[in-house]
CSV table of C-alpha atoms in Angstrom, one decimal:
chain,number,residue,atom,x,y,z
A,1,MET,CA,0.0,0.0,0.0
A,2,GLN,CA,1.1,3.5,-0.6
A,3,ILE,CA,2.1,5.2,2.6
A,4,ARG,CA,1.8,9.0,2.7
A,5,LYS,CA,3.3,9.4,6.2
A,6,ILE,CA,4.2,7.8,9.4
A,7,PHE,CA,4.4,9.6,12.7
A,8,THR,CA,5.1,8.7,16.4
A,9,GLN,CA,3.6,10.1,19.5
A,10,VAL,CA,5.3,9.4,22.9
A,11,GLU,CA,3.9,10.3,26.3
A,12,ASP,CA,5.7,9.8,29.6
A,13,ILE,CA,3.7,10.2,32.8
A,14,HIS,CA,6.0,10.8,35.9
A,15,SER,CA,3.4,11.5,38.6
A,16,GLU,CA,-0.3,11.3,39.4
A,17,ALA,CA,-2.2,12.9,42.3
A,18,GLY,CA,1.0,14.3,43.7
A,19,ARG,CA,2.8,11.0,43.8
A,20,ASP,CA,5.9,10.4,41.8
A,21,ALA,CA,6.2,7.0,40.0
A,22,SER,CA,9.3,4.9,40.5
A,23,THR,CA,8.9,4.0,36.8
A,24,PRO,CA,7.2,6.5,34.5
A,25,LEU,CA,4.3,5.3,32.4
A,26,ARG,CA,5.3,5.5,28.8
A,27,LYS,CA,2.7,5.3,26.1
A,28,VAL,CA,3.8,5.1,22.4
A,29,ALA,CA,1.5,5.4,19.4
A,30,VAL,CA,2.7,5.1,15.8
A,31,VAL,CA,0.4,5.9,12.9
A,32,ALA,CA,0.7,5.0,9.3
A,33,VAL,CA,-1.5,7.0,6.9
A,34,VAL,CA,-2.1,5.0,3.7
A,35,LYS,CA,-4.0,5.3,0.5
A,36,ASN,CA,-7.4,3.5,0.6
A,37,PRO,CA,-7.7,1.6,-2.7
A,38,PHE,CA,-11.5,1.2,-2.2
A,39,ALA,CA,-12.3,4.9,-1.3
A,40,GLY,CA,-15.2,6.2,-3.4
A,41,GLN,CA,-15.8,2.7,-4.9
A,42,PRO,CA,-19.1,0.8,-4.8
A,43,TYR,CA,-19.6,-1.9,-2.1
A,44,ARG,CA,-17.0,-4.7,-2.4
A,45,GLU,CA,-17.5,-8.0,-0.7
A,46,ASP,CA,-13.9,-9.1,-0.6
A,47,LEU,CA,-11.6,-6.9,1.5
A,48,SER,CA,-8.8,-9.4,1.8
A,49,ASP,CA,-6.4,-7.1,0.0
A,50,LEU,CA,-6.6,-4.7,2.9
A,51,THR,CA,-6.1,-7.5,5.4
A,52,GLU,CA,-3.1,-8.9,3.6
A,53,ALA,CA,-1.5,-5.4,3.3
A,54,SER,CA,-1.9,-4.8,7.0
A,55,ALA,CA,0.9,-7.2,7.9
A,56,ALA,CA,3.6,-5.1,6.1
A,57,ILE,CA,2.2,-1.9,7.4
A,58,GLY,CA,2.1,-3.4,10.9
A,59,ARG,CA,5.7,-4.6,10.8
A,60,GLU,CA,6.8,-1.0,9.9
A,61,ILE,CA,4.9,0.8,12.6
A,62,THR,CA,5.3,-1.8,15.4
A,63,ALA,CA,9.1,-1.7,14.8
A,64,ARG,CA,9.1,2.0,15.3
A,65,ALA,CA,6.8,1.8,18.3
A,66,VAL,CA,9.1,-0.8,20.0
A,67,ALA,CA,12.1,1.4,19.3
A,68,ALA,CA,10.3,4.4,20.9
A,69,MET,CA,9.4,2.3,24.0
A,70,ALA,CA,13.2,1.9,24.8
A,71,PRO,CA,14.4,1.5,27.4
A,72,TYR,CA,11.1,-0.1,28.5
A,73,GLU,CA,9.3,-3.2,27.3
A,74,ALA,CA,5.7,-3.1,26.2
A,75,VAL,CA,3.3,-5.0,28.5
A,76,SER,CA,0.1,-3.6,27.2
A,77,TYR,CA,-1.3,-2.8,23.8
A,78,GLY,CA,-4.1,-1.5,21.7
A,79,LYS,CA,-4.9,-0.8,18.1
A,80,GLY,CA,-7.2,1.4,16.1
A,81,GLY,CA,-7.8,3.2,12.9
A,82,VAL,CA,-9.7,5.9,11.1
A,83,VAL,CA,-10.9,5.7,7.5
A,84,GLY,CA,-11.4,8.9,5.5
A,85,LEU,CA,-14.9,10.1,4.5
A,86,ASN,CA,-14.8,8.4,1.1
A,87,GLY,CA,-14.3,5.0,2.6
A,88,GLU,CA,-16.3,2.8,4.9
A,89,GLN,CA,-15.6,1.8,8.4
A,90,GLU,CA,-15.2,-1.9,7.3
A,91,HIS,CA,-12.2,-0.8,5.3
A,92,VAL,CA,-10.2,0.1,8.4
A,93,VAL,CA,-11.6,-2.9,10.3
A,94,ALA,CA,-10.2,-5.2,7.6
A,95,MET,CA,-6.8,-3.8,8.3
A,96,LEU,CA,-7.0,-4.5,12.1
A,97,THR,CA,-7.9,-8.2,12.0
A,98,THR,CA,-5.8,-11.1,13.6
A,99,VAL,CA,-3.3,-10.7,10.8
A,100,TYR,CA,-2.4,-7.2,12.1
A,101,GLY,CA,-2.8,-8.2,15.7
A,102,ASN,CA,-0.3,-11.1,15.3
A,103,VAL,CA,2.3,-8.6,14.0
A,104,MET,CA,1.7,-6.4,17.1
A,105,ARG,CA,2.2,-9.5,19.3
A,106,GLU,CA,5.3,-10.6,17.5
A,107,ALA,CA,6.9,-7.2,17.8
A,108,VAL,CA,6.8,-7.3,21.6
A,109,GLY,CA,7.9,-11.0,21.9
A,110,GLY,CA,4.4,-12.4,22.3
A,111,GLY,CA,1.1,-11.7,24.0
A,112,VAL,CA,-1.9,-14.0,24.3
A,113,ALA,CA,-4.7,-11.5,25.2
A,114,TRP,CA,-7.2,-10.1,22.8
A,115,ILE,CA,-6.1,-6.6,21.6
A,116,SER,CA,-8.5,-3.8,22.3
A,117,SER,CA,-9.4,-1.7,19.3
A,118,TYR,CA,-11.3,1.3,18.1
A,119,THR,CA,-12.3,2.3,14.5
A,120,LYS,CA,-14.4,5.0,12.9
A,121,ARG,CA,-14.8,7.2,9.8
A,122,ALA,CA,-13.8,10.8,10.1
A,123,ALA,CA,-12.1,13.8,8.6
A,124,PRO,CA,-8.7,15.1,9.5
A,125,GLY,CA,-8.3,16.8,12.9
A,126,GLU,CA,-9.8,14.0,15.0
A,127,VAL,CA,-8.5,12.9,18.4
A,128,VAL,CA,-8.8,9.1,18.5
A,129,GLN,CA,-8.9,7.3,21.9
A,130,ILE,CA,-7.1,3.9,21.6
A,131,PRO,CA,-7.9,1.5,24.5
A,132,LEU,CA,-5.1,-0.4,26.2
A,133,ALA,CA,-5.1,-3.7,28.1
A,134,HIS,CA,-2.4,-6.1,29.4
A,135,LYS,CA,-0.9,-8.2,26.6
A,136,ASP,CA,-1.2,-11.5,28.5
A,137,ALA,CA,-4.4,-11.2,30.5
A,138,LEU,CA,-7.5,-9.1,29.9
A,139,TYR,CA,-8.5,-9.1,33.6
A,140,VAL,CA,-5.5,-7.1,34.8
A,141,ARG,CA,-7.4,-4.0,35.8
A,142,SER,CA,-4.3,-1.9,36.5
A,143,HIS,CA,-3.6,-1.9,32.7
A,144,TYR,CA,-7.0,-0.7,31.6
A,145,ASP,CA,-6.1,2.5,30.0
A,146,GLY,CA,-5.9,4.4,26.7
A,147,MET,CA,-4.0,6.9,24.7
A,148,GLU,CA,-5.3,9.8,22.8
A,149,VAL,CA,-3.8,10.2,19.4
A,150,PHE,CA,-4.2,13.5,17.4
A,151,LEU,CA,-4.5,13.1,13.6
A,152,SER,CA,-3.8,16.6,12.5
A,153,ASP,CA,-4.0,16.2,8.7
A,154,ALA,CA,-5.3,12.6,8.3
A,155,PRO,CA,-7.1,10.7,7.0
A,156,LEU,CA,-7.8,12.5,3.8
A,157,PRO,CA,-11.1,11.3,2.2
A,158,ASP,CA,-9.2,8.6,0.3
A,159,GLU,CA,-6.9,7.4,3.2
A,160,ILE,CA,-6.8,5.1,6.2
A,161,ALA,CA,-4.9,5.9,9.4
A,162,ILE,CA,-3.7,2.7,11.1
A,163,ILE,CA,-2.6,3.0,14.7
A,164,CYS,CA,-0.7,0.8,17.1
A,165,VAL,CA,-0.2,1.7,20.8
A,166,TYR,CA,2.0,0.2,23.5
A,167,ALA,CA,2.6,1.0,27.1
A,168,ASN,CA,5.3,-0.2,29.6
A,169,ARG,CA,3.1,-0.6,32.7
A,170,GLY,CA,-0.3,0.0,34.2
A,171,ARG,CA,-1.8,3.2,35.3
A,172,LEU,CA,0.0,5.2,38.0
A,173,ASN,CA,-1.6,4.6,41.4
A,174,ALA,CA,-3.8,1.8,40.2
A,175,ARG,CA,-5.7,0.4,43.1
A,176,VAL,CA,-9.1,-1.0,42.2
A,177,GLY,CA,-8.3,-4.7,42.6
A,178,GLY,CA,-8.4,-7.5,40.2
A,179,ILE,CA,-5.6,-9.8,39.1
A,180,ALA,CA,-2.2,-8.2,39.5
A,181,ALA,CA,0.3,-8.4,36.5
A,182,ASP,CA,2.5,-10.7,38.6
A,183,GLU,CA,-0.4,-13.1,39.2
A,184,ILE,CA,-1.1,-13.9,35.6
A,185,GLU,CA,-1.4,-17.7,35.0
A,186,GLY,CA,-2.7,-19.8,32.2
A,187,VAL,CA,-2.3,-19.5,28.5
A,188,ASP,CA,-5.7,-18.1,27.3
A,189,GLY,CA,-5.1,-14.4,28.0
A,190,LEU,CA,-8.0,-14.4,30.4
A,191,ARG,CA,-6.2,-15.2,33.7
């Protein structure tokens, strides 16, 4: 797919509610803005071309995200995308299937949990909220979080913005119970 641009957003949170963190919470988002080959076209049943193309796009942006996480390792993740106004939401969903999700997992050395995602159709200038969850167990409440990503000039009507987000830890001061990250057991990503 034709890539118009790729950009990275990094956020480091050092304190919350007046309490400094021993390890900052780093969130990294990388966005690829690509040409939508189906924009403005009539309904098309088969969107597998988009799904297949998502692997290469995913490898490019996840490598950048992992590099931007340094010196930290990613322990939670989320994905999302926005399709331009001449496309349909299903176009961006086709790029965020298991094919793309597996690339995200591989980039961080694995992960068994379902990857939270968000998609919509919109014009440039949107702020997209990408949900985050622990990469190995969905029920680790401390890692329920998100990252806001500002899409200043994307997507144009004939584009798709594909987003990957990683974080190095759970929320600062997390204290609402649930399974702790060091209590994860099993292989199903649930517990």
